[in-house]
Tab-separated table of C-alpha atoms in Angstrom:
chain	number	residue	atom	x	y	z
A	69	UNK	CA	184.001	7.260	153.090
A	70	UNK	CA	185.403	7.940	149.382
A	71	UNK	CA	184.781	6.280	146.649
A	72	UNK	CA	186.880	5.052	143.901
A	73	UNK	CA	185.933	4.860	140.259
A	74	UNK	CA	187.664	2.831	137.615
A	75	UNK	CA	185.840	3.624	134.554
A	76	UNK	CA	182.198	3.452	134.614
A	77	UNK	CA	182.456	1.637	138.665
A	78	UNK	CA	181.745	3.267	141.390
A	79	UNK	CA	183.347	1.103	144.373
A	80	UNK	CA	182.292	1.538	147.746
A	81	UNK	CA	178.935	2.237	147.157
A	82	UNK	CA	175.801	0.289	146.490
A	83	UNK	CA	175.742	-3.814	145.718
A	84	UNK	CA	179.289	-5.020	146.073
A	85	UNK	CA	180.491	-5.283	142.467
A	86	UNK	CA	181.630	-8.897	140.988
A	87	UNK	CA	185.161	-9.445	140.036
A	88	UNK	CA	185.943	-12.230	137.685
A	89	UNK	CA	189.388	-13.652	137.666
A	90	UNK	CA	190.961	-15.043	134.303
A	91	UNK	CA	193.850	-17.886	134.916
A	92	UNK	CA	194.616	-19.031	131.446
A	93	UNK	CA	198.199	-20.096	130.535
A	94	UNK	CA	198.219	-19.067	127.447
A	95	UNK	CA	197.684	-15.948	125.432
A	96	UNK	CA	194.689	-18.228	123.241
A	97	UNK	CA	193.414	-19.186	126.203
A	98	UNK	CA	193.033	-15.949	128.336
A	99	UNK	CA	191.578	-14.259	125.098
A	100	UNK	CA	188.991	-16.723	124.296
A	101	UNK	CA	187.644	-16.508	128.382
A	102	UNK	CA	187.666	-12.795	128.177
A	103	UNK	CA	185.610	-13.103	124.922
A	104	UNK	CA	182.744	-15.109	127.153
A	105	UNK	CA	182.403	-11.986	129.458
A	106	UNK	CA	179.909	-10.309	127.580
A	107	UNK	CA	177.178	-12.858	128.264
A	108	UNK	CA	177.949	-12.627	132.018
A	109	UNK	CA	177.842	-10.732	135.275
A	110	UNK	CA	181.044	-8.364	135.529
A	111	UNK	CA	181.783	-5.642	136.848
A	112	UNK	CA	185.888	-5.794	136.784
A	113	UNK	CA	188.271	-8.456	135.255
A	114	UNK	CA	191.345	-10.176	137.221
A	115	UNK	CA	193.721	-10.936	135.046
A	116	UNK	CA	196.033	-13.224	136.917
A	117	UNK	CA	198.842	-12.569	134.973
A	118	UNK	CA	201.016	-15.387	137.754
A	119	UNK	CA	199.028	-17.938	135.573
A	120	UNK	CA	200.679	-16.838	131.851
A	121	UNK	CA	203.201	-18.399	130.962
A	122	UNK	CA	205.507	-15.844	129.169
A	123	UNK	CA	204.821	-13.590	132.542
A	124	UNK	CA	208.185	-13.101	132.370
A	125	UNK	CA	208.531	-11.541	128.755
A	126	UNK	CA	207.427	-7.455	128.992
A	127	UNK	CA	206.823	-7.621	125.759
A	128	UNK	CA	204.208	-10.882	125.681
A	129	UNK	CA	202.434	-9.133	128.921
A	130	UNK	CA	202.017	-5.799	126.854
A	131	UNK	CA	200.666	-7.491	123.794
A	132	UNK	CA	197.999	-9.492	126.319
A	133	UNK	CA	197.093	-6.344	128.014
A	134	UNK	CA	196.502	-4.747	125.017
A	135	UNK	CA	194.338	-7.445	123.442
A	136	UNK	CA	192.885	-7.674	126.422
A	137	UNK	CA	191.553	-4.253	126.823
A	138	UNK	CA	190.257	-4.714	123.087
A	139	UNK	CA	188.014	-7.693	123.884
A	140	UNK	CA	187.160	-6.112	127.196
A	141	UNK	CA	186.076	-2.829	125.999
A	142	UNK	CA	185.134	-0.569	129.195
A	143	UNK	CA	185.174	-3.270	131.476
A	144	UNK	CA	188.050	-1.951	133.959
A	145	UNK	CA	191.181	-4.896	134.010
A	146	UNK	CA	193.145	-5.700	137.278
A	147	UNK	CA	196.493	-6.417	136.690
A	148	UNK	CA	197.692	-9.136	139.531
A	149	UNK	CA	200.864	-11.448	139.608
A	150	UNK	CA	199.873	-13.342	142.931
A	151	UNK	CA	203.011	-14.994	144.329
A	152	UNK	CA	203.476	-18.582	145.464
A	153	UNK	CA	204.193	-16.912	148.946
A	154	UNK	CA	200.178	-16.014	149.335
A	155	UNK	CA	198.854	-18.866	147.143
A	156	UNK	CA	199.936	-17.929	143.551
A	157	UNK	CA	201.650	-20.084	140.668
A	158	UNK	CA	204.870	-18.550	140.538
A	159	UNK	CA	207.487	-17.477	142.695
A	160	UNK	CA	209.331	-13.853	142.090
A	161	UNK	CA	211.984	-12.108	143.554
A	162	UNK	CA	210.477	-8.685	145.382
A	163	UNK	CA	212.429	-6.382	142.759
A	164	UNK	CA	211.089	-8.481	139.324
A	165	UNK	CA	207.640	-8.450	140.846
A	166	UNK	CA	208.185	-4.527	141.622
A	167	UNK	CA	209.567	-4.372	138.177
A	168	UNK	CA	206.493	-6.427	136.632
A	169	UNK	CA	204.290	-3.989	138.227
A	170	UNK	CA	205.999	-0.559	137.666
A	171	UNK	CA	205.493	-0.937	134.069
A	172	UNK	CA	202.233	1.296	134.806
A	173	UNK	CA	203.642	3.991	132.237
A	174	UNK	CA	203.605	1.311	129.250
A	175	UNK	CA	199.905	-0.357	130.632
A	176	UNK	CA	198.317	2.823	131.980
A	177	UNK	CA	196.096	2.639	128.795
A	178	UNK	CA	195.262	-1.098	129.383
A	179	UNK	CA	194.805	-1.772	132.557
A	180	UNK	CA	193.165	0.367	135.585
A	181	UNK	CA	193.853	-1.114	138.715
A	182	UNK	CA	197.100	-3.380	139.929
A	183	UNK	CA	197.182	-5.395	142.923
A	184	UNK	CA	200.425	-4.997	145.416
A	185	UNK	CA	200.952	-7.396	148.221
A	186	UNK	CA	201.304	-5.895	151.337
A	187	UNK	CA	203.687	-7.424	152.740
A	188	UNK	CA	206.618	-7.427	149.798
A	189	UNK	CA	208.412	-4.551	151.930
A	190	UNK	CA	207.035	-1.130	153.237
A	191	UNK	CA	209.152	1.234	151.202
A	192	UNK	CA	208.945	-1.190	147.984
A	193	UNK	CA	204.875	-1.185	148.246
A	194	UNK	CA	205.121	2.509	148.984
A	195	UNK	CA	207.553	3.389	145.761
A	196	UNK	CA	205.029	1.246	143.422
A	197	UNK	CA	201.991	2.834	144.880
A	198	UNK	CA	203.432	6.352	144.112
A	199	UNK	CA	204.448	4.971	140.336
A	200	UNK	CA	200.808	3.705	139.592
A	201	UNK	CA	199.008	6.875	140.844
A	202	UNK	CA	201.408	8.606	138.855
A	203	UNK	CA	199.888	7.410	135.542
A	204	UNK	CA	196.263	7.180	136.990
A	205	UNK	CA	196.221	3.403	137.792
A	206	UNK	CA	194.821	2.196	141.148
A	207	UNK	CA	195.941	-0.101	143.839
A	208	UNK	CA	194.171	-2.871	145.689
A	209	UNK	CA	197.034	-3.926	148.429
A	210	UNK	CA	196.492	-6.978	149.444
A	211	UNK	CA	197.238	-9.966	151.710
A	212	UNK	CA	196.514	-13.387	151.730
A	213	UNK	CA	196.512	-15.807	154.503
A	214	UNK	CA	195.969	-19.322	153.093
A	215	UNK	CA	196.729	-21.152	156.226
A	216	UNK	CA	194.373	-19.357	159.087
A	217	UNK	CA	192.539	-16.692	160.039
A	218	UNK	CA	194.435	-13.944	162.367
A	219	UNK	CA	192.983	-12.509	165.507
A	220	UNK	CA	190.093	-9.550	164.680
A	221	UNK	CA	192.697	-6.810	166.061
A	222	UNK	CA	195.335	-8.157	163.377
A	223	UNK	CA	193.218	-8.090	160.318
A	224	UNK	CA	192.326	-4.627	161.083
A	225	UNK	CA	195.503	-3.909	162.090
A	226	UNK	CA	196.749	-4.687	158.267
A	227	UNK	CA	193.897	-3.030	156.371
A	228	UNK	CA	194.845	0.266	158.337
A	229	UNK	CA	198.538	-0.308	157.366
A	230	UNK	CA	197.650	-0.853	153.955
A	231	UNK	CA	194.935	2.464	153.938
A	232	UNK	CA	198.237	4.296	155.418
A	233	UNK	CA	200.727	3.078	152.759
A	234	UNK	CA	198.460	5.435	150.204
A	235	UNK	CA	196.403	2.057	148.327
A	236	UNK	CA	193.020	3.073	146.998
A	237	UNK	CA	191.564	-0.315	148.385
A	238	UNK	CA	193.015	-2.142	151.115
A	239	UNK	CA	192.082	-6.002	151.032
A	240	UNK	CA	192.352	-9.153	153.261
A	241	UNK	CA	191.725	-13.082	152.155
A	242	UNK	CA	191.531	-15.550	155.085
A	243	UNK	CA	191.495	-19.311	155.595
A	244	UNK	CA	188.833	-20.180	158.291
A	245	UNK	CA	190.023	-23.111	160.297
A	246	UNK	CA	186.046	-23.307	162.115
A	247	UNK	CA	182.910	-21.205	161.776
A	248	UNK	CA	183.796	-19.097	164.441
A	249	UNK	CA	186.892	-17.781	161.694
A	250	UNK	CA	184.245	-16.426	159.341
A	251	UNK	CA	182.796	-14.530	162.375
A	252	UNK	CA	186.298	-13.117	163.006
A	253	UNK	CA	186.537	-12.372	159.686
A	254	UNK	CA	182.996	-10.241	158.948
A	255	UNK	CA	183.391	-8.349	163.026
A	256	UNK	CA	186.958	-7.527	161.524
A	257	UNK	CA	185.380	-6.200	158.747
A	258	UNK	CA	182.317	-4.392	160.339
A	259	UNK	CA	185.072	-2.442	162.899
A	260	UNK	CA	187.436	-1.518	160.267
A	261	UNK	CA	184.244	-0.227	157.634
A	262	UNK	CA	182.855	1.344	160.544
A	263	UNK	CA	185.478	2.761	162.368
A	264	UNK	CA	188.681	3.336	160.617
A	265	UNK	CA	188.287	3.075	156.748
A	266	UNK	CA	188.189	6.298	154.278
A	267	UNK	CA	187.942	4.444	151.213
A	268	UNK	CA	186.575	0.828	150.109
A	269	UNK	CA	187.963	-2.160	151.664
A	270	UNK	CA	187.585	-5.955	150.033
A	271	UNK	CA	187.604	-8.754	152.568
A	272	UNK	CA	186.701	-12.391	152.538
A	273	UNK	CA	186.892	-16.148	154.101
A	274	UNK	CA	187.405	-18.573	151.835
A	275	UNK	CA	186.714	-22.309	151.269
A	276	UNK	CA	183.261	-23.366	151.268
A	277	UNK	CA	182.978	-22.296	155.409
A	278	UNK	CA	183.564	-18.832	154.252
A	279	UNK	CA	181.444	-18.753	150.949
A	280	UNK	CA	179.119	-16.212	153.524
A	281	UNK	CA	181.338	-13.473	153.603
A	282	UNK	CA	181.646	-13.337	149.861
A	283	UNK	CA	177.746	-12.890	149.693
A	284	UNK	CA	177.190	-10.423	152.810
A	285	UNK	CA	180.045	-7.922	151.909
A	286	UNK	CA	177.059	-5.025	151.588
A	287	UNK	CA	175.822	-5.910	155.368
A	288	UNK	CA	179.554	-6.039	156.482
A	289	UNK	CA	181.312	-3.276	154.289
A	290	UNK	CA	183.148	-5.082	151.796
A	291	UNK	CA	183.054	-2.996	148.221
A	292	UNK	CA	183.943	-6.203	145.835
A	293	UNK	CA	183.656	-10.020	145.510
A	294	UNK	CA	185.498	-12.927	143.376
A	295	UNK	CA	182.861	-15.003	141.527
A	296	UNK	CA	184.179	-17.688	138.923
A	297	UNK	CA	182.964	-18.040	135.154
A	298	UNK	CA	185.190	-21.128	134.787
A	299	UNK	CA	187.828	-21.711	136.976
A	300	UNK	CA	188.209	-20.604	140.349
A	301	UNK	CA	191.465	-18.566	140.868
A	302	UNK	CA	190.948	-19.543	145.049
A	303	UNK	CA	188.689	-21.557	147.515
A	304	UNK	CA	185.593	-20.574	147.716
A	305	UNK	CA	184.449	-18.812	144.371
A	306	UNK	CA	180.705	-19.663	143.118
A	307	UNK	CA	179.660	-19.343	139.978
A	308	UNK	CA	179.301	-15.748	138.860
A	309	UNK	CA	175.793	-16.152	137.848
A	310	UNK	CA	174.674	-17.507	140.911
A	311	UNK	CA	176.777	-14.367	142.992
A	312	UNK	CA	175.285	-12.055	141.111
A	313	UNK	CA	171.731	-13.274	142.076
A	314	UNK	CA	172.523	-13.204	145.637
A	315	UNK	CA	173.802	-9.945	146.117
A	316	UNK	CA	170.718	-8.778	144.212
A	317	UNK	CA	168.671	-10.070	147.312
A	318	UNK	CA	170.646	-9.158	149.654
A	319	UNK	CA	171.024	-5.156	148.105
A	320	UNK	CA	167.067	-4.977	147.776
A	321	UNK	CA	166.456	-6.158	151.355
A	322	UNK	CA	168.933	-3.817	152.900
């Protein structure tokens, strides 16, 4: 299996690294979290840029990012506008999110990685994959279910489609309805790391029934985890101090 570095991260290898999320509204407000991070755990930084609200102003986004990447130093940034459809803030047509996100030539020195949905449209995930890569940005494609957990053969299904479309990190988020969703969720997992992957894969279960999967990704072959520093940007997140302690015992017993 390959493995992808942003920076000074190596994912796909070793302890699962912790990504922190940051959900502020305003451009105060995501600042002054970011300015916390150096007294905790991180490995990457989510900015969930569906949470700003001038999202919709290039210019406000490019002056974040670029504060941002000040404050944040080496620490490598996701860029991710998660739409209402899979459990965002904000609803967006597919060619202003494709728009938000091809901006890659004016962010390529701010941010490292963006996040495309899966399922916004084959070619249109395709086209923005091609225009990140092209200014050395990676993608995480992604899809969320909020509502269940599909079948094992599905979830694998869609991490291959994504690891086809060309995205450096394919990644699944589930809703367990019962216990035995979390199990569907970490087999889906172990087949796909196992079997079919040639790069990292994220996957998880969320809610407190699937709090597991975000601590066992190293038994099961997921490459990253959410933790929270304040606010949780889904269900499920644990404090990042208490993640990181976890997946300390869990990487020294393995």
């Amino acid at each position: 299996m390959k493995t992808v570095q942003v920076r000074n991260i190596t994912l796909g290898e070793g302890r699962p690294k912790i990504c922190v999320p940051i959900v502020g509204q305003t451009k105060d407000d995501i600042l002054l979290e970011a300015g916390t991070f150096a007294r905790i755990p991180v490995d990457v930084v989510e900015w969930r840029v569906d949470w700003f609200e001038d999202v919709f102003d290039t210019d406000k986004v490019l002056n974040v990012a670029k504060d941002l990447k000040t404050i944040l130093k080496d620490t490598p940034i996701l860029f991710t506008f998660r739409t209402s459809k899979e459990g965002g803030e904000k609803a967006i047509s597919n060619e202003a999110y494709k728009a938000l996100n091809n901006g890659c030539r004016q962010k390529a020195a701010m941010i490292d990685l963006i996040d495309v949905e899966a399922f916004t449209g084959e070619e249109i995930v395709k086209s923005m994959i091609r225009e990140a890569h092209s200014y050395g940005v990676k993608v995480i494609a992604s899809n969320h279910d909020f509502d269940a957990t599909p079948e094992k053969d599905e979830i694998v299904r869609r991490l291959r489609m994504m690891q086809d479309y060309g995205a450096d990190i394919p990644k699944m988020a589930v809703m367990p309805r019962n216990k035995q969703d979390v199990l569907t969720l970490l087999s889906a997992t172990l087949e796909m790391s196992e079997q079919f992957a040639d790069r990292p894969i994220i996957t998880m279960s969320m809610a407190g029934t699937g709090v597991v999967s975000r601590l066992a990704g190293e038994t099961f072959g997921s490459a990253l985890t959410f933790g929270a520093a304040t606010k949780a940007s889904a269900p499920g997140q644990i404090n990042v101090n208490e993640l990181e302690q976890v997946l300390d015992i869990i990487h020294k017993s393995l």
